[in-house]
Each structure stands twice: as C-alpha cells, then as structure tokens.
PDB file of C-alpha atoms in Angstrom:
ATOM      1  CA  MET A   1       1.007 -20.360 -20.680  1.00  0.00           C
ATOM      2  CA  SER A   2       3.056 -20.630 -23.883  1.00  0.00           C
ATOM      3  CA  LEU A   3       4.528 -17.156 -23.228  1.00  0.00           C
ATOM      4  CA  VAL A   4       5.704 -18.310 -19.786  1.00  0.00           C
ATOM      5  CA  LYS A   5       7.423 -21.351 -21.295  1.00  0.00           C
ATOM      6  CA  GLU A   6       9.011 -19.212 -24.002  1.00  0.00           C
ATOM      7  CA  PHE A   7      10.241 -16.715 -21.386  1.00  0.00           C
ATOM      8  CA  TYR A   8      11.605 -19.568 -19.262  1.00  0.00           C
ATOM      9  CA  LYS A   9      13.470 -20.988 -22.246  1.00  0.00           C
ATOM     10  CA  LEU A  10      15.042 -17.597 -23.061  1.00  0.00           C
ATOM     11  CA  MET A  11      16.041 -16.967 -19.442  1.00  0.00           C
ATOM     12  CA  HIS A  12      17.377 -20.519 -18.984  1.00  0.00           C
ATOM     13  CA  GLU A  13      19.704 -20.018 -21.959  1.00  0.00           C
ATOM     14  CA  GLU A  14      21.245 -16.958 -20.263  1.00  0.00           C
ATOM     15  CA  PHE A  15      21.058 -17.816 -16.543  1.00  0.00           C
ATOM     16  CA  GLU A  16      21.260 -20.898 -14.333  1.00  0.00           C
ATOM     17  CA  MET A  17      17.721 -21.304 -13.028  1.00  0.00           C
ATOM     18  CA  SER A  18      14.906 -23.753 -12.401  1.00  0.00           C
ATOM     19  CA  MET A  19      11.114 -23.563 -12.670  1.00  0.00           C
ATOM     20  CA  MET A  20       9.727 -23.649  -9.097  1.00  0.00           C
ATOM     21  CA  GLY A  21       6.006 -23.307  -9.800  1.00  0.00           C
ATOM     22  CA  ASP A  22       3.619 -20.385  -9.550  1.00  0.00           C
ATOM     23  CA  LEU A  23       4.839 -17.137  -8.038  1.00  0.00           C
ATOM     24  CA  THR A  24       3.254 -16.597  -4.596  1.00  0.00           C
ATOM     25  CA  TYR A  25       5.527 -14.059  -2.860  1.00  0.00           C
ATOM     26  CA  PHE A  26       7.814 -11.462  -4.474  1.00  0.00           C
ATOM     27  CA  LEU A  27       9.520  -8.347  -3.027  1.00  0.00           C
ATOM     28  CA  GLY A  28       7.117  -8.233  -0.077  1.00  0.00           C
ATOM     29  CA  LEU A  29       4.040  -8.697  -2.256  1.00  0.00           C
ATOM     30  CA  GLN A  30       1.743 -11.687  -1.928  1.00  0.00           C
ATOM     31  CA  ILE A  31       0.466 -12.912  -5.281  1.00  0.00           C
ATOM     32  CA  LYS A  32      -2.486 -15.195  -6.022  1.00  0.00           C
ATOM     33  CA  GLN A  33      -2.700 -16.376  -9.608  1.00  0.00           C
ATOM     34  CA  LEU A  34      -6.198 -17.413 -10.670  1.00  0.00           C
ATOM     35  CA  GLU A  35      -7.810 -18.276 -14.004  1.00  0.00           C
ATOM     36  CA  GLU A  36      -9.595 -14.897 -14.101  1.00  0.00           C
ATOM     37  CA  GLY A  37      -6.510 -12.819 -13.223  1.00  0.00           C
ATOM     38  CA  ASN A  38      -3.971 -12.017 -10.515  1.00  0.00           C
ATOM     39  CA  PHE A  39      -4.467 -10.632  -6.981  1.00  0.00           C
ATOM     40  CA  VAL A  40      -1.579  -8.691  -5.393  1.00  0.00           C
ATOM     41  CA  SER A  41      -1.601  -7.627  -1.722  1.00  0.00           C
ATOM     42  CA  GLN A  42       0.655  -6.744   1.233  1.00  0.00           C
ATOM     43  CA  MET A  43      -1.308  -8.622   3.907  1.00  0.00           C
ATOM     44  CA  LYS A  44       1.775 -10.110   5.611  1.00  0.00           C
ATOM     45  CA  TYR A  45       3.531  -6.731   5.854  1.00  0.00           C
ATOM     46  CA  CYS A  46       0.382  -5.070   7.235  1.00  0.00           C
ATOM     47  CA  HIS A  47      -0.003  -7.739   9.928  1.00  0.00           C
ATOM     48  CA  GLU A  48       3.680  -7.423  10.907  1.00  0.00           C
ATOM     49  CA  LEU A  49       3.393  -3.616  11.032  1.00  0.00           C
ATOM     50  CA  LEU A  50       0.285  -3.708  13.232  1.00  0.00           C
ATOM     51  CA  LYS A  51       1.908  -6.256  15.567  1.00  0.00           C
ATOM     52  CA  CYS A  52       5.140  -4.240  15.777  1.00  0.00           C
ATOM     53  CA  PHE A  53       3.272  -1.183  17.063  1.00  0.00           C
ATOM     54  CA  ALA A  54       0.792  -3.112  19.267  1.00  0.00           C
ATOM     55  CA  MET A  55      -2.172  -2.159  17.066  1.00  0.00           C
ATOM     56  CA  GLU A  56      -3.297  -5.641  15.981  1.00  0.00           C
ATOM     57  CA  ASN A  57      -6.614  -5.206  17.824  1.00  0.00           C
ATOM     58  CA  SER A  58      -7.324  -1.706  16.539  1.00  0.00           C
ATOM     59  CA  LYS A  59     -10.764  -0.331  15.889  1.00  0.00           C
ATOM     60  CA  VAL A  60     -11.565  -0.900  12.199  1.00  0.00           C
ATOM     61  CA  ILE A  61     -11.726   2.394  10.296  1.00  0.00           C
ATOM     62  CA  ASP A  62     -13.187   2.794   6.782  1.00  0.00           C
ATOM     63  CA  THR A  63     -10.875   5.542   5.494  1.00  0.00           C
ATOM     64  CA  PRO A  64      -7.268   6.471   6.319  1.00  0.00           C
ATOM     65  CA  MET A  65      -8.250  10.110   7.012  1.00  0.00           C
ATOM     66  CA  PRO A  66     -11.491  11.909   7.817  1.00  0.00           C
ATOM     67  CA  THR A  67     -12.674  13.731   4.719  1.00  0.00           C
ATOM     68  CA  ALA A  68     -13.857  17.009   6.273  1.00  0.00           C
ATOM     69  CA  VAL A  69     -11.187  17.598   8.938  1.00  0.00           C
ATOM     70  CA  ASN A  70      -8.084  19.789   8.745  1.00  0.00           C
ATOM     71  CA  LEU A  71      -4.981  18.659  10.616  1.00  0.00           C
ATOM     72  CA  ASP A  72      -3.932  21.249  13.202  1.00  0.00           C
ATOM     73  CA  ARG A  73      -1.170  21.444  15.755  1.00  0.00           C
ATOM     74  CA  ASP A  74      -2.404  19.973  19.052  1.00  0.00           C
ATOM     75  CA  GLU A  75      -1.322  22.668  21.510  1.00  0.00           C
ATOM     76  CA  TYR A  76      -2.671  20.841  24.583  1.00  0.00           C
ATOM     77  CA  GLY A  77      -2.091  17.193  23.631  1.00  0.00           C
ATOM     78  CA  LYS A  78       0.125  14.785  25.545  1.00  0.00           C
ATOM     79  CA  PRO A  79       3.778  14.403  24.471  1.00  0.00           C
ATOM     80  CA  VAL A  80       4.507  11.875  21.726  1.00  0.00           C
ATOM     81  CA  ASP A  81       7.077   9.070  22.023  1.00  0.00           C
ATOM     82  CA  VAL A  82       9.291  10.372  19.221  1.00  0.00           C
ATOM     83  CA  LYS A  83      11.176   7.089  18.648  1.00  0.00           C
ATOM     84  CA  ARG A  84       7.952   5.075  18.321  1.00  0.00           C
ATOM     85  CA  TYR A  85       6.333   7.713  16.111  1.00  0.00           C
ATOM     86  CA  ARG A  86       9.343   7.808  13.757  1.00  0.00           C
ATOM     87  CA  GLY A  87       9.280   4.003  13.557  1.00  0.00           C
ATOM     88  CA  ILE A  88       5.605   4.014  12.579  1.00  0.00           C
ATOM     89  CA  ILE A  89       6.124   6.757   9.981  1.00  0.00           C
ATOM     90  CA  GLY A  90       9.127   4.974   8.493  1.00  0.00           C
ATOM     91  CA  SER A  91       7.087   1.790   8.168  1.00  0.00           C
ATOM     92  CA  LEU A  92       4.089   3.595   6.696  1.00  0.00           C
ATOM     93  CA  LEU A  93       6.221   5.296   4.057  1.00  0.00           C
ATOM     94  CA  TYR A  94       6.569   1.833   2.565  1.00  0.00           C
ATOM     95  CA  LEU A  95       2.792   1.592   2.193  1.00  0.00           C
ATOM     96  CA  THR A  96       1.468   5.147   1.971  1.00  0.00           C
ATOM     97  CA  THR A  97       2.222   8.737   2.854  1.00  0.00           C
ATOM     98  CA  SER A  98       2.219   9.881   6.469  1.00  0.00           C
ATOM     99  CA  LEU A  99      -1.087  11.300   7.732  1.00  0.00           C
ATOM    100  CA  SER A 100      -2.764  10.727  11.080  1.00  0.00           C
ATOM    101  CA  VAL A 101      -0.835   7.636  12.221  1.00  0.00           C
ATOM    102  CA  LYS A 102      -3.296   5.844  14.520  1.00  0.00           C
ATOM    103  CA  ARG A 103      -6.137   6.332  12.057  1.00  0.00           C
ATOM    104  CA  ILE A 104      -4.058   4.821   9.251  1.00  0.00           C
ATOM    105  CA  LEU A 105      -3.159   1.820  11.442  1.00  0.00           C
ATOM    106  CA  GLY A 106      -6.862   1.366  12.253  1.00  0.00           C
ATOM    107  CA  TYR A 107      -7.602   1.527   8.548  1.00  0.00           C
ATOM    108  CA  LEU A 108      -4.872  -1.049   7.809  1.00  0.00           C
ATOM    109  CA  TYR A 109      -6.317  -3.336  10.474  1.00  0.00           C
ATOM    110  CA  GLY A 110      -9.658  -3.373   8.659  1.00  0.00           C
ATOM    111  CA  THR A 111      -8.216  -3.668   5.150  1.00  0.00           C
ATOM    112  CA  THR A 112      -5.295  -6.121   5.389  1.00  0.00           C
ATOM    113  CA  LYS A 113      -7.041  -8.516   3.006  1.00  0.00           C
ATOM    114  CA  TYR A 114      -7.361  -5.840   0.308  1.00  0.00           C
ATOM    115  CA  GLY A 115      -5.087  -5.869  -2.720  1.00  0.00           C
ATOM    116  CA  LEU A 116      -5.002  -5.139  -6.410  1.00  0.00           C
ATOM    117  CA  TRP A 117      -6.964  -7.214  -8.898  1.00  0.00           C
ATOM    118  CA  PHE A 118      -5.681  -7.477 -12.459  1.00  0.00           C
ATOM    119  CA  SER A 119      -8.216  -9.385 -14.535  1.00  0.00           C
ATOM    120  CA  LYS A 120      -7.097 -11.130 -17.691  1.00  0.00           C
ATOM    121  CA  GLY A 121      -7.651  -9.079 -20.797  1.00  0.00           C
ATOM    122  CA  SER A 122      -7.630  -5.804 -18.815  1.00  0.00           C
ATOM    123  CA  ASP A 123      -6.878  -2.495 -20.457  1.00  0.00           C
ATOM    124  CA  PHE A 124      -3.476  -1.704 -18.915  1.00  0.00           C
ATOM    125  CA  SER A 125      -3.906   2.062 -18.907  1.00  0.00           C
ATOM    126  CA  LEU A 126      -2.553   4.510 -16.326  1.00  0.00           C
ATOM    127  CA  VAL A 127      -4.821   7.415 -15.295  1.00  0.00           C
ATOM    128  CA  GLY A 128      -3.945  10.145 -12.811  1.00  0.00           C
ATOM    129  CA  TYR A 129      -6.041  12.741 -10.957  1.00  0.00           C
ATOM    130  CA  SER A 130      -4.950  15.666  -8.800  1.00  0.00           C
ATOM    131  CA  ASP A 131      -6.595  18.151  -6.446  1.00  0.00           C
ATOM    132  CA  SER A 132      -5.279  21.230  -4.692  1.00  0.00           C
ATOM    133  CA  ASP A 133      -6.549  23.470  -1.902  1.00  0.00           C
ATOM    134  CA  PHE A 134      -4.699  26.783  -2.049  1.00  0.00           C
ATOM    135  CA  ALA A 135      -4.064  28.325   1.383  1.00  0.00           C
ATOM    136  CA  GLY A 136      -6.056  25.494   2.965  1.00  0.00           C
ATOM    137  CA  CYS A 137      -3.899  24.997   6.064  1.00  0.00           C
ATOM    138  CA  LYS A 138      -5.353  27.056   8.933  1.00  0.00           C
ATOM    139  CA  LEU A 139      -1.974  27.490  10.658  1.00  0.00           C
ATOM    140  CA  ASP A 140       0.311  28.821   7.936  1.00  0.00           C
ATOM    141  CA  ARG A 141      -2.051  29.254   4.944  1.00  0.00           C
ATOM    142  CA  LYS A 142       0.047  26.893   2.825  1.00  0.00           C
ATOM    143  CA  ASN A 143      -1.645  24.959   0.083  1.00  0.00           C
ATOM    144  CA  THR A 144      -2.396  21.256   0.313  1.00  0.00           C
ATOM    145  CA  SER A 145      -2.622  18.960  -2.660  1.00  0.00           C
ATOM    146  CA  GLY A 146      -2.986  15.311  -3.502  1.00  0.00           C
ATOM    147  CA  THR A 147      -2.990  12.898  -6.390  1.00  0.00           C
ATOM    148  CA  CYS A 148      -4.257   9.425  -7.151  1.00  0.00           C
ATOM    149  CA  HIS A 149      -3.245   7.051  -9.914  1.00  0.00           C
ATOM    150  CA  LEU A 150      -5.179   4.116 -11.324  1.00  0.00           C
ATOM    151  CA  PHE A 151      -3.518   1.324 -13.271  1.00  0.00           C
ATOM    152  CA  SER A 152      -5.904  -1.003 -15.098  1.00  0.00           C
ATOM    153  CA  ASN A 153      -8.811   0.429 -13.022  1.00  0.00           C
ATOM    154  CA  SER A 154      -7.013  -0.366  -9.724  1.00  0.00           C
ATOM    155  CA  LEU A 155      -5.869   2.424  -7.384  1.00  0.00           C
ATOM    156  CA  VAL A 156      -2.071   2.105  -7.043  1.00  0.00           C
ATOM    157  CA  SER A 157      -1.042   5.505  -5.631  1.00  0.00           C
TER     158      SER A 157
END
C-alpha cells in the first residue's frame, strides 16, 4: 500500500486529482481487488453484447469453436442479415477474433463471469505459442494459423 500512497503523492504534485478509493471499473474492464490478487473481467460488456443481439438466453457452449471442424462455405444455407452480422463481428472484435458467430455468443453466455486472475507475487512473464496448418482450408488450400499468449499464467490473447 505504501507504493500506492507514494504514486498518489507524485501524481498529486503534477495533476489536480483526488483519491476516490479502490479501482472497480476502468476502460470497460471490471476489477476486483482482493488480498490474494486482482481479478479482471469484461462481464458487463459481455452481458450488453448478448442482450444487443438477443442472445442472452443462448445455449451454454464450452469452447468458442469446435476443435475438429473446418469452416466451409454454406452453399445451401439461408441468407444472412448482413447489417446484424457486421454489428456482431464489430462487437466481437473488441473481445476476440471473428469465428463462428453464434457459437462464440453461446460461449460468452456461459463464460461471462470468467476473467483474468493476477495473484500477488506472480511471475509477470509473457509466453507465446503458435500453430499453423499449411493448405488446411478445403476450399482454397490456404493455410490457417493461430497464436495464444499467456501473461503471468493467464491467457490474454
């Protein structure tokens, strides 16, 4: 806590400000500060997103994408409402990359209480992994690839 007071003193000398208590919401992130560490989530944004696209009662899904399925063009599917689809994709870009939209919304519905846990005394290291499937797309034989990044043992990307 002494570092917080020292930081406050330094900032107060340069800027007009006041101490308003513990940080609970910042740049769209909800923050819970506990003795053992800090929990950061986007629960409010997820709930607003699901409500906006009438998916607040979605089926809960464990993963955002099936692991053994390739995405293909649906030649015989029904037409998509382009304006609604673009709105969903634009919103999801804030949270994740665009994959199979309804599945991701179902996944969000079941995971809105998830967040990142940063325990006190954690090793603040950044580790990245990547994978690539050359010529894996059945339609055009283009490669597909992906990465994941862990910060302090929490998946962040």
